[in-house]
Amino acid sequence: TERDRETERKRERQRERERERERNRKAGRETERDRQIDRQRKRVRQKIGTERETERHRKRKREADRQRKGQTEKDRDRERERERERETDRKREGQGERETDRQTDRQRRRVRQRTDTVRETSRERERDRDRDRQKERERQTEKDRDGQRETEKQNKRQNMS
């Protein structure tokens, strides 16, 4: 079509200009405009590169997050614990090991307390449930006894008559 031919002509003119610039540059007749164009192109290339890099980074992070969400809570806890131990090992190799040890011990204690409180509350719930079941059983046996007494009374009445 006409439009395709037009764009092809434009591209050809552009290529011709590029070739002309290249010849001038080789001959040492580079203009300020040419240098400006080169700088602009370099900036654009760098910008595109950094954009690609950040996008790659974001993609990797998203993938890692997705993976993390896919894991179970237990795996995550185990991994955290391992990571903490690795961290303490790394810090022990370095300086200031006592302070970091105190910190990690504090963290471990906090985690332990948290898990203990969770266990405690579940135990309390269990105790409450047991207590309720026991009360229900007692009520039921009381009802059964009352029913037993009632039937005994009725039997006596029938025996009398």
PDB file of N, CA and C in Angstrom, residues 122-159:
ATOM      1  N   SER A 122      -5.065 -23.470  73.913  1.00  0.00           N
ATOM      2  CA  SER A 122      -5.754 -24.649  73.375  1.00  0.00           C
ATOM      3  C   SER A 122      -6.025 -25.642  74.507  1.00  0.00           C
ATOM      4  N   ARG A 123      -5.075 -25.770  75.448  1.00  0.00           N
ATOM      5  CA  ARG A 123      -5.293 -26.650  76.606  1.00  0.00           C
ATOM      6  C   ARG A 123      -6.477 -26.157  77.428  1.00  0.00           C
ATOM      7  N   GLU A 124      -6.513 -24.830  77.643  1.00  0.00           N
ATOM      8  CA  GLU A 124      -7.633 -24.271  78.417  1.00  0.00           C
ATOM      9  C   GLU A 124      -8.956 -24.561  77.725  1.00  0.00           C
ATOM     10  N   ARG A 125      -8.975 -24.371  76.416  1.00  0.00           N
ATOM     11  CA  ARG A 125     -10.205 -24.670  75.664  1.00  0.00           C
ATOM     12  C   ARG A 125     -10.606 -26.127  75.862  1.00  0.00           C
ATOM     13  N   GLU A 126      -9.608 -27.007  75.784  1.00  0.00           N
ATOM     14  CA  GLU A 126      -9.865 -28.437  75.959  1.00  0.00           C
ATOM     15  C   GLU A 126     -10.439 -28.704  77.348  1.00  0.00           C
ATOM     16  N   ARG A 127      -9.823 -28.079  78.369  1.00  0.00           N
ATOM     17  CA  ARG A 127     -10.318 -28.234  79.745  1.00  0.00           C
ATOM     18  C   ARG A 127     -11.763 -27.777  79.860  1.00  0.00           C
ATOM     19  N   ASP A 128     -12.048 -26.593  79.271  1.00  0.00           N
ATOM     20  CA  ASP A 128     -13.421 -26.074  79.310  1.00  0.00           C
ATOM     21  C   ASP A 128     -14.384 -27.064  78.666  1.00  0.00           C
ATOM     22  N   ARG A 129     -13.988 -27.590  77.501  1.00  0.00           N
ATOM     23  CA  ARG A 129     -14.840 -28.563  76.816  1.00  0.00           C
ATOM     24  C   ARG A 129     -15.086 -29.783  77.701  1.00  0.00           C
ATOM     25  N   ASP A 130     -13.996 -30.283  78.331  1.00  0.00           N
ATOM     26  CA  ASP A 130     -14.132 -31.444  79.220  1.00  0.00           C
ATOM     27  C   ASP A 130     -15.088 -31.130  80.366  1.00  0.00           C
ATOM     28  N   ARG A 131     -14.930 -29.930  80.958  1.00  0.00           N
ATOM     29  CA  ARG A 131     -15.795 -29.528  82.071  1.00  0.00           C
ATOM     30  C   ARG A 131     -17.258 -29.514  81.622  1.00  0.00           C
ATOM     31  N   ASP A 132     -17.501 -28.916  80.435  1.00  0.00           N
ATOM     32  CA  ASP A 132     -18.871 -28.857  79.911  1.00  0.00           C
ATOM     33  C   ASP A 132     -19.425 -30.261  79.693  1.00  0.00           C
ATOM     34  N   ARG A 133     -18.599 -31.144  79.105  1.00  0.00           N
ATOM     35  CA  ARG A 133     -19.041 -32.520  78.877  1.00  0.00           C
ATOM     36  C   ARG A 133     -19.398 -33.203  80.197  1.00  0.00           C
ATOM     37  N   GLN A 134     -18.530 -32.980  81.210  1.00  0.00           N
ATOM     38  CA  GLN A 134     -18.760 -33.582  82.529  1.00  0.00           C
ATOM     39  C   GLN A 134     -20.093 -33.103  83.106  1.00  0.00           C
ATOM     40  N   LYS A 135     -20.333 -31.780  83.036  1.00  0.00           N
ATOM     41  CA  LYS A 135     -21.593 -31.218  83.548  1.00  0.00           C
ATOM     42  C   LYS A 135     -22.780 -31.833  82.823  1.00  0.00           C
ATOM     43  N   GLU A 136     -22.640 -31.933  81.495  1.00  0.00           N
ATOM     44  CA  GLU A 136     -23.724 -32.505  80.690  1.00  0.00           C
ATOM     45  C   GLU A 136     -23.993 -33.942  81.131  1.00  0.00           C
ATOM     46  N   ARG A 137     -22.905 -34.722  81.334  1.00  0.00           N
ATOM     47  CA  ARG A 137     -23.061 -36.101  81.801  1.00  0.00           C
ATOM     48  C   ARG A 137     -23.788 -36.148  83.136  1.00  0.00           C
ATOM     49  N   GLU A 138     -23.379 -35.271  84.067  1.00  0.00           N
ATOM     50  CA  GLU A 138     -24.022 -35.243  85.387  1.00  0.00           C
ATOM     51  C   GLU A 138     -25.505 -34.920  85.262  1.00  0.00           C
ATOM     52  N   ARG A 139     -25.818 -33.914  84.419  1.00  0.00           N
ATOM     53  CA  ARG A 139     -27.229 -33.554  84.204  1.00  0.00           C
ATOM     54  C   ARG A 139     -28.002 -34.769  83.690  1.00  0.00           C
ATOM     55  N   GLN A 140     -27.371 -35.443  82.712  1.00  0.00           N
ATOM     56  CA  GLN A 140     -28.022 -36.601  82.105  1.00  0.00           C
ATOM     57  C   GLN A 140     -28.267 -37.691  83.150  1.00  0.00           C
ATOM     58  N   THR A 141     -27.253 -37.990  83.974  1.00  0.00           N
ATOM     59  CA  THR A 141     -27.429 -39.039  85.000  1.00  0.00           C
ATOM     60  C   THR A 141     -28.504 -38.627  85.994  1.00  0.00           C
ATOM     61  N   GLU A 142     -28.544 -37.318  86.324  1.00  0.00           N
ATOM     62  CA  GLU A 142     -29.579 -36.812  87.238  1.00  0.00           C
ATOM     63  C   GLU A 142     -30.958 -37.046  86.628  1.00  0.00           C
ATOM     64  N   LYS A 143     -31.092 -36.720  85.344  1.00  0.00           N
ATOM     65  CA  LYS A 143     -32.367 -36.930  84.647  1.00  0.00           C
ATOM     66  C   LYS A 143     -32.740 -38.408  84.682  1.00  0.00           C
ATOM     67  N   ASP A 144     -31.730 -39.257  84.375  1.00  0.00           N
ATOM     68  CA  ASP A 144     -31.979 -40.703  84.369  1.00  0.00           C
ATOM     69  C   ASP A 144     -32.453 -41.170  85.740  1.00  0.00           C
ATOM     70  N   ARG A 145     -31.798 -40.689  86.827  1.00  0.00           N
ATOM     71  CA  ARG A 145     -32.188 -41.068  88.189  1.00  0.00           C
ATOM     72  C   ARG A 145     -33.619 -40.639  88.473  1.00  0.00           C
ATOM     73  N   ASP A 146     -33.937 -39.373  88.078  1.00  0.00           N
ATOM     74  CA  ASP A 146     -35.303 -38.875  88.290  1.00  0.00           C
ATOM     75  C   ASP A 146     -36.301 -39.765  87.568  1.00  0.00           C
ATOM     76  N   GLY A 147     -35.973 -40.111  86.323  1.00  0.00           N
ATOM     77  CA  GLY A 147     -36.851 -40.976  85.537  1.00  0.00           C
ATOM     78  C   GLY A 147     -37.010 -42.326  86.216  1.00  0.00           C
ATOM     79  N   GLN A 148     -35.894 -42.849  86.754  1.00  0.00           N
ATOM     80  CA  GLN A 148     -35.906 -44.139  87.447  1.00  0.00           C
ATOM     81  C   GLN A 148     -36.837 -44.073  88.654  1.00  0.00           C
ATOM     82  N   ARG A 149     -36.703 -42.999  89.460  1.00  0.00           N
ATOM     83  CA  ARG A 149     -37.546 -42.827  90.647  1.00  0.00           C
ATOM     84  C   ARG A 149     -39.019 -42.786  90.252  1.00  0.00           C
ATOM     85  N   GLU A 150     -39.258 -42.009  89.155  1.00  0.00           N
ATOM     86  CA  GLU A 150     -40.646 -41.853  88.689  1.00  0.00           C
ATOM     87  C   GLU A 150     -41.235 -43.207  88.318  1.00  0.00           C
ATOM     88  N   THR A 151     -40.469 -44.020  87.569  1.00  0.00           N
ATOM     89  CA  THR A 151     -40.987 -45.334  87.158  1.00  0.00           C
ATOM     90  C   THR A 151     -41.185 -46.227  88.374  1.00  0.00           C
ATOM     91  N   GLU A 152     -40.271 -46.139  89.363  1.00  0.00           N
ATOM     92  CA  GLU A 152     -40.433 -46.932  90.581  1.00  0.00           C
ATOM     93  C   GLU A 152     -41.723 -46.560  91.308  1.00  0.00           C
ATOM     94  N   LYS A 153     -41.997 -45.255  91.416  1.00  0.00           N
ATOM     95  CA  LYS A 153     -43.228 -44.789  92.063  1.00  0.00           C
ATOM     96  C   LYS A 153     -44.441 -45.350  91.342  1.00  0.00           C
ATOM     97  N   GLN A 154     -44.400 -45.240  89.995  1.00  0.00           N
ATOM     98  CA  GLN A 154     -45.540 -45.736  89.208  1.00  0.00           C
ATOM     99  C   GLN A 154     -45.725 -47.238  89.422  1.00  0.00           C
ATOM    100  N   ASN A 155     -44.621 -47.988  89.458  1.00  0.00           N
ATOM    101  CA  ASN A 155     -44.691 -49.433  89.681  1.00  0.00           C
ATOM    102  C   ASN A 155     -45.314 -49.738  91.041  1.00  0.00           C
ATOM    103  N   LYS A 156     -44.882 -48.978  92.079  1.00  0.00           N
ATOM    104  CA  LYS A 156     -45.443 -49.183  93.417  1.00  0.00           C
ATOM    105  C   LYS A 156     -46.943 -48.956  93.401  1.00  0.00           C
ATOM    106  N   ARG A 157     -47.354 -47.821  92.727  1.00  0.00           N
ATOM    107  CA  ARG A 157     -48.779 -47.487  92.656  1.00  0.00           C
ATOM    108  C   ARG A 157     -49.550 -48.629  92.009  1.00  0.00           C
ATOM    109  N   GLN A 158     -49.004 -49.155  90.901  1.00  0.00           N
ATOM    110  CA  GLN A 158     -49.691 -50.244  90.189  1.00  0.00           C
ATOM    111  C   GLN A 158     -49.743 -51.502  91.052  1.00  0.00           C
ATOM    112  N   ASN A 159     -48.679 -51.762  91.803  1.00  0.00           N
ATOM    113  CA  ASN A 159     -48.650 -52.937  92.668  1.00  0.00           C
ATOM    114  C   ASN A 159     -49.682 -52.801  93.780  1.00  0.00           C
TER     115      ASN A 159
END
